[in-house]
XYZ file of C-alpha atoms in Angstrom:
562
model
C -20.552 25.663 2.404
C -21.249 24.712 5.883
C -25.090 24.045 7.262
C -26.032 26.743 9.346
C -26.812 26.653 12.885
C -30.700 27.954 14.330
C -31.139 31.049 14.538
C -30.370 30.885 17.862
C -27.689 29.326 18.346
C -26.575 31.350 15.062
C -26.981 33.948 17.733
C -24.593 32.644 20.715
C -21.326 31.717 18.108
C -21.400 35.056 16.662
C -20.850 36.480 20.226
C -18.465 34.145 21.373
C -16.486 33.862 17.996
C -17.526 37.734 16.866
C -17.606 36.164 13.465
C -19.974 34.125 11.224
C -20.122 31.586 8.483
C -19.331 33.996 5.721
C -16.054 35.093 7.362
C -14.107 32.075 8.557
C -10.270 32.419 9.891
C -7.208 30.598 9.129
C -5.530 29.656 12.130
C -3.191 26.893 13.534
C -0.500 25.578 15.616
C 3.124 25.456 13.742
C 5.940 23.231 14.386
C 8.592 23.176 11.838
C 12.280 22.416 11.436
C 16.113 24.165 11.326
C 17.106 24.736 7.709
C 16.550 25.658 4.465
C 14.221 22.861 3.426
C 12.159 22.939 1.155
C 10.040 20.702 4.255
C 7.213 18.375 3.051
C 3.817 20.130 4.561
C 1.672 18.514 6.908
C -1.948 19.494 8.656
C -3.656 18.032 11.436
C -7.425 18.906 11.463
C -9.690 17.640 14.680
C -13.463 16.881 14.926
C -16.045 18.010 16.816
C -16.350 18.268 20.708
C -17.420 21.532 22.640
C -16.996 24.569 20.351
C -15.207 26.319 23.718
C -12.882 23.438 24.696
C -10.297 23.982 21.853
C -9.001 20.201 20.354
C -6.116 22.086 18.299
C -3.380 21.764 21.183
C -3.964 18.482 21.206
C -1.671 17.266 18.799
C 1.465 19.177 20.240
C 2.774 15.802 21.022
C 2.796 15.011 16.531
C 3.560 18.282 15.700
C 6.888 18.414 17.859
C 7.740 14.622 16.555
C 7.505 15.586 13.098
C 9.216 18.305 12.540
C 12.408 17.135 14.717
C 12.015 14.500 11.424
C 12.280 17.381 8.922
C 8.100 17.911 8.320
C 6.078 21.589 8.549
C 3.409 20.250 10.724
C 0.292 22.786 11.370
C -2.479 21.991 14.016
C -5.594 23.154 12.138
C -8.409 25.212 14.402
C -11.584 24.770 13.241
C -13.271 25.016 16.586
C -15.811 27.238 15.495
C -17.245 24.561 12.998
C -17.398 22.148 16.304
C -20.506 22.400 18.405
C -24.202 21.943 17.276
C -23.764 21.863 13.631
C -24.312 19.297 11.227
C -23.603 17.923 7.558
C -20.704 20.424 7.711
C -17.785 18.241 7.029
C -17.449 19.106 3.331
C -16.636 22.896 4.737
C -14.138 21.324 7.363
C -12.269 19.646 4.184
C -13.170 23.238 1.975
C -11.201 25.026 4.864
C -8.409 22.899 5.011
C -7.354 23.402 1.442
C -8.145 27.412 2.301
C -5.429 26.765 4.300
C -3.026 25.096 1.896
C -3.795 28.580 -0.080
C -1.907 30.451 2.373
C 0.452 28.118 2.476
C 0.989 28.285 -0.873
C 1.298 32.326 -1.184
C 3.952 32.048 1.465
C 6.152 29.472 -0.064
C 6.276 31.585 -3.306
C 6.448 35.241 -1.001
C 10.451 36.568 -1.310
C 10.433 37.306 2.206
C 9.013 35.657 5.340
C 10.111 32.179 7.915
C 8.765 30.104 5.018
C 9.775 31.665 2.089
C 10.670 28.472 -0.505
C 10.818 26.495 2.477
C 7.781 24.169 1.918
C 7.725 20.897 -0.495
C 4.144 22.043 -2.110
C 4.452 18.961 -3.805
C 4.461 16.795 -0.952
C 1.706 17.318 1.357
C 0.094 15.090 3.805
C -3.395 15.586 5.646
C -4.637 14.223 8.534
C -7.674 14.108 10.483
C -9.261 12.826 13.239
C -13.027 11.792 13.755
C -14.937 14.562 11.236
C -11.156 15.956 10.469
C -10.999 12.325 9.501
C -13.342 12.721 6.719
C -12.424 15.287 6.075
C -9.484 14.788 4.688
C -11.100 12.650 2.216
C -13.726 15.124 1.221
C -10.352 18.222 0.552
C -8.099 14.700 -1.217
C -11.913 14.435 -3.716
C -12.534 18.693 -3.908
C -8.816 19.439 -4.294
C -8.559 17.927 -8.121
C -12.504 19.621 -8.716
C -13.032 22.273 -10.865
C -16.572 23.066 -9.574
C -18.232 22.310 -5.710
C -19.902 18.661 -5.944
C -23.532 20.493 -5.061
C -23.203 23.503 -6.895
C -21.321 24.456 -9.828
C -21.575 27.796 -9.157
C -18.433 27.764 -6.462
C -15.596 27.217 -8.280
C -12.452 25.478 -7.034
C -8.921 26.295 -7.842
C -6.687 24.111 -6.427
C -4.277 21.494 -7.509
C -2.100 20.975 -4.776
C 0.531 18.420 -4.276
C -1.500 16.405 -1.752
C -0.120 12.708 -2.097
C -1.126 11.225 1.391
C -4.247 11.407 3.693
C -4.198 10.293 7.535
C -7.717 9.010 8.970
C -8.041 8.581 13.065
C -11.214 7.187 14.322
C -13.160 8.651 11.279
C -16.961 9.124 10.429
C -18.000 8.240 6.808
C -21.351 9.582 5.179
C -21.870 12.884 7.296
C -20.938 14.780 3.939
C -21.841 13.026 0.343
C -20.728 14.848 -2.696
C -24.250 15.066 -4.888
C -25.402 12.792 -2.334
C -22.740 9.800 -3.010
C -19.880 8.092 -1.176
C -16.992 9.964 -1.145
C -14.570 8.736 -3.969
C -10.568 9.160 -3.917
C -7.842 7.986 -6.822
C -4.533 7.894 -6.777
C -3.748 8.926 -3.073
C -1.448 7.190 -0.525
C -4.324 6.563 2.507
C -3.746 4.709 5.746
C -6.669 4.705 8.601
C -6.460 4.016 12.132
C -9.187 2.877 14.435
C -9.499 1.856 18.413
C -11.662 -1.091 19.370
C -13.303 -0.159 22.137
C -14.191 3.583 20.294
C -16.821 5.085 22.764
C -18.205 7.622 19.801
C -17.164 6.195 16.515
C -18.062 2.720 17.628
C -18.017 1.196 14.554
C -14.576 0.802 12.156
C -16.791 3.292 9.808
C -13.061 4.362 7.958
C -12.905 1.065 6.595
C -15.446 2.305 4.144
C -13.966 5.069 2.573
C -10.724 2.055 2.565
C -12.213 0.322 -0.328
C -13.115 3.177 -2.122
C -9.652 4.080 -2.522
C -8.877 3.274 -5.705
C -5.502 3.253 -7.723
C -5.928 4.052 -11.965
C -2.794 5.688 -12.831
C 0.220 3.328 -13.131
C 2.034 5.324 -10.153
C 3.319 3.248 -7.060
C 0.246 4.214 -4.548
C -0.431 2.373 -1.463
C -3.419 1.916 1.375
C -3.332 0.810 4.893
C -6.007 0.457 7.800
C -4.837 -0.306 11.566
C -7.447 -2.061 14.208
C -5.625 -1.117 17.718
C -7.074 -3.726 20.787
C -8.059 -1.419 23.795
C -6.990 2.256 22.201
C -11.111 4.706 22.929
C -11.571 7.446 20.430
C -10.010 10.644 22.330
C -6.658 9.357 23.250
C -5.056 10.119 20.240
C -5.853 14.220 20.956
C -4.429 14.658 24.562
C -6.912 17.038 25.232
C -9.656 14.434 24.598
C -8.459 11.875 26.451
C -10.811 9.180 27.405
C -13.423 11.454 27.323
C -15.658 9.802 24.241
C -18.690 10.364 24.963
C -18.990 14.140 26.252
C -18.267 14.984 30.130
C -20.168 11.789 31.134
C -17.523 9.641 29.890
C -16.600 8.209 33.077
C -20.492 7.406 33.730
C -20.877 5.046 30.798
C -17.623 4.260 29.261
C -15.634 0.895 30.911
C -12.719 3.578 30.331
C -10.734 0.134 33.001
C -10.678 -1.418 29.619
C -8.439 0.934 27.427
C -5.017 0.943 26.727
C -2.338 3.824 28.859
C -2.792 7.618 26.427
C 0.628 7.370 25.976
C 1.100 4.056 24.603
C -1.910 4.810 21.985
C -0.179 7.551 21.104
C 2.896 6.116 20.585
C 1.222 3.793 18.256
C 0.196 6.438 15.821
C 3.974 8.675 16.175
C 4.987 5.003 15.290
C 2.835 4.116 11.693
C 2.813 7.970 11.312
C 6.093 9.153 10.773
C 6.546 5.534 8.922
C 3.496 6.404 6.395
C 4.930 9.918 5.591
C 8.425 8.671 4.909
C 7.319 5.797 2.830
C 5.053 8.422 0.906
C 6.419 11.851 1.217
C 10.235 10.967 1.164
C 9.991 7.631 -0.927
C 11.178 5.792 1.380
C 10.419 2.388 0.048
C 11.932 0.436 2.852
C 8.673 1.834 5.234
C 6.679 -0.552 3.357
C 6.752 -3.813 4.824
C 5.670 -3.016 7.765
C 2.398 -2.150 6.909
C 2.409 -5.784 5.024
C 2.936 -7.269 8.515
C 2.822 -5.457 11.650
C 4.718 -8.195 13.466
C 8.335 -6.549 11.874
C 8.085 -3.367 14.493
C 6.195 -5.303 17.215
C 9.044 -3.993 19.631
C 8.464 -0.539 18.294
C 4.624 -1.404 19.094
C 2.410 -1.362 22.454
C 1.819 -4.522 23.701
C -1.987 -5.474 22.220
C -3.623 -6.667 19.704
C -3.742 -5.604 15.661
C -5.344 -6.434 12.430
C -4.378 -4.854 9.238
C -5.402 -4.089 5.859
C -2.876 -3.225 2.829
C -2.895 -2.954 -0.649
C -0.465 -1.381 -3.012
C -1.529 -0.248 -6.829
C -0.047 -3.267 -7.853
C -2.558 -5.701 -6.969
C -5.163 -7.455 -9.455
C -7.907 -8.555 -8.358
C -8.865 -12.375 -8.773
C -12.088 -12.635 -6.893
C -13.354 -9.471 -4.372
C -17.588 -11.350 -4.987
C -18.737 -8.132 -5.856
C -19.015 -8.691 -9.288
C -22.093 -10.854 -10.174
C -24.520 -13.164 -7.711
C -22.725 -16.361 -9.154
C -21.101 -18.438 -6.401
C -18.166 -19.841 -8.850
C -17.328 -17.321 -11.071
C -14.647 -14.783 -10.250
C -13.679 -10.950 -10.358
C -11.792 -11.683 -14.057
C -13.471 -13.713 -16.877
C -11.989 -16.793 -17.055
C -11.568 -17.115 -13.528
C -13.558 -19.504 -11.476
C -14.358 -20.336 -7.462
C -14.874 -24.327 -6.837
C -16.097 -25.713 -3.255
C -15.314 -28.725 -1.556
C -16.611 -30.331 1.680
C -18.348 -26.623 2.522
C -20.550 -26.488 5.578
C -20.927 -22.864 4.371
C -20.546 -20.979 1.605
C -21.911 -18.008 0.489
C -21.333 -14.378 -0.329
C -22.400 -10.916 1.699
C -21.705 -8.065 2.440
C -19.350 -6.823 5.303
C -20.947 -5.850 8.140
C -19.938 -3.388 10.411
C -20.818 -3.397 14.178
C -23.152 -0.791 13.839
C -26.751 -2.441 13.364
C -27.361 -2.295 9.725
C -23.866 -0.673 8.427
C -21.423 -2.567 6.493
C -17.971 -1.835 5.184
C -19.313 -0.980 1.070
C -17.722 -4.333 0.188
C -18.493 -8.057 -0.262
C -16.862 -11.456 0.817
C -17.158 -14.876 0.816
C -18.456 -16.727 4.305
C -16.746 -20.351 4.046
C -17.718 -22.799 6.341
C -16.296 -26.320 7.120
C -16.452 -29.175 9.487
C -14.436 -32.204 8.759
C -15.308 -34.231 11.809
C -18.589 -37.108 10.046
C -20.930 -37.416 11.893
C -21.180 -40.189 13.856
C -20.595 -42.344 17.815
C -17.264 -42.277 16.580
C -16.259 -38.429 17.835
C -12.804 -38.878 16.330
C -13.580 -40.136 12.587
C -12.258 -37.575 10.148
C -13.326 -36.852 6.875
C -11.412 -34.964 3.666
C -10.476 -31.614 4.082
C -12.717 -29.023 3.257
C -11.045 -26.702 0.636
C -11.668 -23.657 -1.912
C -10.326 -22.855 -5.301
C -9.616 -19.910 -7.365
C -8.024 -20.987 -10.877
C -5.703 -18.959 -13.153
C -6.439 -18.647 -16.813
C -3.559 -19.200 -19.358
C -4.453 -15.691 -20.731
C -4.529 -14.190 -17.328
C -1.240 -14.694 -15.820
C 0.645 -13.807 -19.225
C -1.226 -10.557 -19.050
C -0.494 -9.757 -15.696
C 2.766 -11.611 -16.287
C 2.884 -13.226 -12.857
C 6.259 -14.935 -11.563
C 8.378 -15.422 -9.124
C 8.139 -12.060 -8.024
C 4.862 -11.848 -7.693
C 2.550 -12.157 -4.520
C -0.428 -13.988 -3.491
C -2.309 -10.836 -1.358
C -5.404 -12.289 0.209
C -7.810 -11.057 3.522
C -9.902 -13.150 5.920
C -11.294 -12.790 9.309
C -12.884 -15.482 11.879
C -16.171 -15.575 12.418
C -17.335 -17.067 16.056
C -19.756 -20.245 13.481
C -18.294 -23.386 13.774
C -20.584 -25.778 11.818
C -21.990 -28.906 13.088
C -20.217 -32.574 11.994
C -20.359 -33.160 8.578
C -23.360 -35.941 7.308
C -21.499 -39.134 6.759
C -23.412 -40.238 3.718
C -22.291 -36.822 2.172
C -18.569 -37.853 2.773
C -16.618 -38.596 -0.893
C -14.112 -40.446 1.927
C -15.819 -43.264 2.851
C -16.026 -46.649 0.841
C -19.511 -48.345 -0.511
C -19.121 -50.998 2.085
C -19.019 -48.404 5.177
C -21.787 -46.579 3.764
C -23.428 -50.143 3.299
C -23.297 -51.264 6.378
C -24.342 -47.739 7.745
C -28.336 -48.234 6.014
C -28.638 -51.749 7.603
C -27.508 -50.638 10.834
C -30.589 -50.187 14.016
C -31.313 -46.606 14.520
C -29.980 -45.673 18.107
C -31.569 -44.741 21.059
C -31.350 -40.849 20.735
C -28.959 -39.166 23.279
C -29.499 -36.231 25.669
C -28.046 -33.021 23.924
C -24.825 -32.315 25.127
C -24.218 -28.772 26.985
C -22.888 -25.927 25.220
C -18.726 -25.762 25.251
C -17.028 -22.689 25.576
C -15.778 -21.589 21.963
C -12.310 -22.182 20.920
C -10.243 -19.628 21.356
C -7.502 -20.977 19.622
C -6.039 -19.383 16.100
C -7.612 -20.765 12.682
C -4.912 -22.539 10.737
C -4.837 -23.532 7.343
C -2.545 -24.174 4.322
C -1.913 -22.421 1.329
C -1.924 -24.339 -1.556
C -0.854 -23.497 -5.581
C -0.767 -25.438 -8.589
C 1.039 -24.493 -11.978
C 0.088 -25.819 -15.017
C 2.140 -28.963 -14.877
C 0.111 -30.187 -11.692
C 3.204 -29.459 -9.579
C 1.989 -28.243 -5.652
C 3.619 -26.014 -3.268
C 2.000 -25.680 0.397
C 2.705 -23.312 3.066
C 0.944 -22.765 6.361
C -1.094 -19.425 6.561
C 0.373 -18.975 10.071
C 3.517 -17.942 8.800
C 2.461 -14.631 7.806
C 0.543 -14.076 11.011
C -2.409 -15.896 12.815
C -5.846 -15.751 12.170
C -7.192 -14.935 15.477
C -10.985 -15.282 16.310
C -13.004 -12.623 17.143
C -11.894 -10.584 20.106
C -15.205 -9.615 22.009
C -15.101 -6.005 22.847
C -16.962 -4.384 26.026
C -17.579 -0.641 25.219
C -19.931 -0.032 28.312
C -19.919 -0.136 31.835
C -23.223 -1.628 32.379
C -24.277 -5.127 31.704
C -26.015 -5.767 28.639
C -25.426 -2.638 27.099
C -23.658 -3.441 24.269
C -25.793 -6.188 23.134
C -28.502 -3.928 22.448
C -26.240 -1.318 21.325
C -24.379 -3.180 18.712
C -25.122 -5.709 16.152
C -22.183 -8.071 17.431
C -20.211 -7.651 20.904
C -16.606 -7.777 17.946
C -15.799 -6.328 15.017
C -15.279 -8.410 11.806
C -11.810 -6.681 10.754
C -9.853 -8.614 8.220
C -6.358 -9.199 8.410
C -4.374 -8.835 4.728
C -2.164 -11.742 4.315
C 0.457 -11.141 1.346
C 2.622 -14.667 0.879
C 5.250 -14.239 -1.669
C 5.445 -17.395 -4.535
C 9.313 -17.593 -4.057
C 8.097 -18.816 -0.165
C 6.049 -21.486 -2.233
C 8.940 -22.242 -4.671
C 11.281 -22.745 -1.482
C 9.171 -25.391 -0.236
C 8.375 -26.873 -3.411
C 11.435 -25.922 -6.384
C 9.632 -27.856 -9.316
C 6.793 -25.485 -8.799
C 6.831 -22.539 -11.587
C 4.917 -19.171 -10.660
C 5.126 -18.096 -13.981
C 2.654 -20.964 -14.883
C 0.199 -20.526 -11.655
C -2.898 -22.169 -12.598
C -5.108 -22.296 -9.058
C -4.661 -20.892 -5.524
C -6.587 -23.341 -2.752
C -7.581 -23.055 0.540
C -7.222 -26.212 2.324
C -8.756 -25.949 5.786
C -6.608 -29.240 7.054
C -5.305 -27.487 10.555
C -8.709 -26.909 12.432
C -10.979 -28.919 12.353
C -13.709 -26.673 12.236
C -14.397 -22.715 11.864
C -16.036 -20.320 9.154
C -13.673 -17.736 7.894
C -14.547 -14.664 6.076
C -12.781 -13.951 2.800
C -12.551 -10.957 0.248
C -9.562 -8.832 -1.918
C -7.968 -11.760 -2.916
C -5.742 -11.170 -5.703
C -2.057 -10.858 -7.294
C 0.737 -8.177 -7.086
C 3.743 -7.758 -8.539
C 5.052 -4.069 -7.839
C 8.180 -2.615 -10.274
C 11.482 -3.369 -8.358
C 11.383 0.333 -7.975
C 8.112 0.906 -6.713
C 8.699 2.904 -4.012
C 11.809 4.717 -4.835
C 10.438 5.819 -8.193
C 10.077 10.338 -7.541
C 6.249 10.728 -8.367
């Protein structure tokens, strides 16, 4: 399956390994608990590195910890796929499934250390870097009957893979039939560090957006961005060496979080994700909705998180057409009031000419009125999403429903709005303004430092009876301004290499409608008619909004058996 190296490199690899690509070994390091089991099975696979500097020992910290929690953990050896070859991630994914063939045989045997001890219906795959893409490939291949790029190669896997974890993955190194790898009905977690000197953009968000839930069963996906984490410290062998042996020369290593702290984050999130998805421990689900719930367990740094569960229904994800006034479902209408910016576009990655493959809407405002008196304010800008009667009935909106939206602040601040366009000014004021003599121009003001305070706004919901309930967004976490990241030591290199000095990572907010009822008891969630973002608490700013919708999970959402 893999792209073969050049003849010269092939000869060197055969000399070193003692085999070629026609006969690949299934080697791995195993940690497992005492007891009769059956225990969930977790495979961990590294990415590309120097093939002679073995990568698989670097996940011992994961293996020991998870084995102590009752999991069988395998750090898979794919060092023979490392080095100077390209487009081999289909082989990496296929080899993971071949490991599962081996484990199925061991579990079905009547003797041996793993006889009847493996829960083959509770499997998770964890992959780092190219391995992060490989686990997605394995998840897709697992349900196919043929290799997508050659139907003469047949598959017969169908393992009980429930969950995938990707650590700083690349995306698109391999694409089945030249299309992005789809994932359907699998739990998915992706993590990424801001100071990644190898995969220097959160490319795993592309795969995150492509994960779909279609069968009505309980699934969820999450994405975690960690400030000051790098690429290599998730693996103890790789360390801070993100960009080859010259990392210390090229990369700004002083910015990095300590390696033990970075790996502690992985232990906390991976354990929680596996408990939620392989053991149906639904009490772990809230920490993926709001990382502040486990702030005492996580290293002290900044985080941004995305989250979506299979009960989510989209009102607007801004991908359906070029009409800015229509939502993702017929009857949903979008309306802006007093906005300086209102446009839809693809959400970019910090790499040049790269994006997450998903759309958002840019909403900019400035509530100041352009005048000598800089304290004058107009009506707060707002953005509204209507919910038609038929939709809320079909979706069974009720008191257990949550409003879900993903937001990010940008570094753009529109100028004050025109006095002539502000609808709150009286006609007499407009007349006085028209009669006034023009005043001499003042010198252009000197640039001021950009506002570093979080953006604050109000979330409003309105029912069919006109009852309005309001709640501040920051009750569910701050909407921070962009955090500048410097990966390289040499001044100016980041500006030359990247399209932006920050990654636009949206933060998901889940707001129970019951919380809004608590602020206004007359508001009836079952009659929800509109959702509105009111930009009344920060005078000026710009945000990107995506994936706005409603979620009404089954009360037994994660207690259910698969």
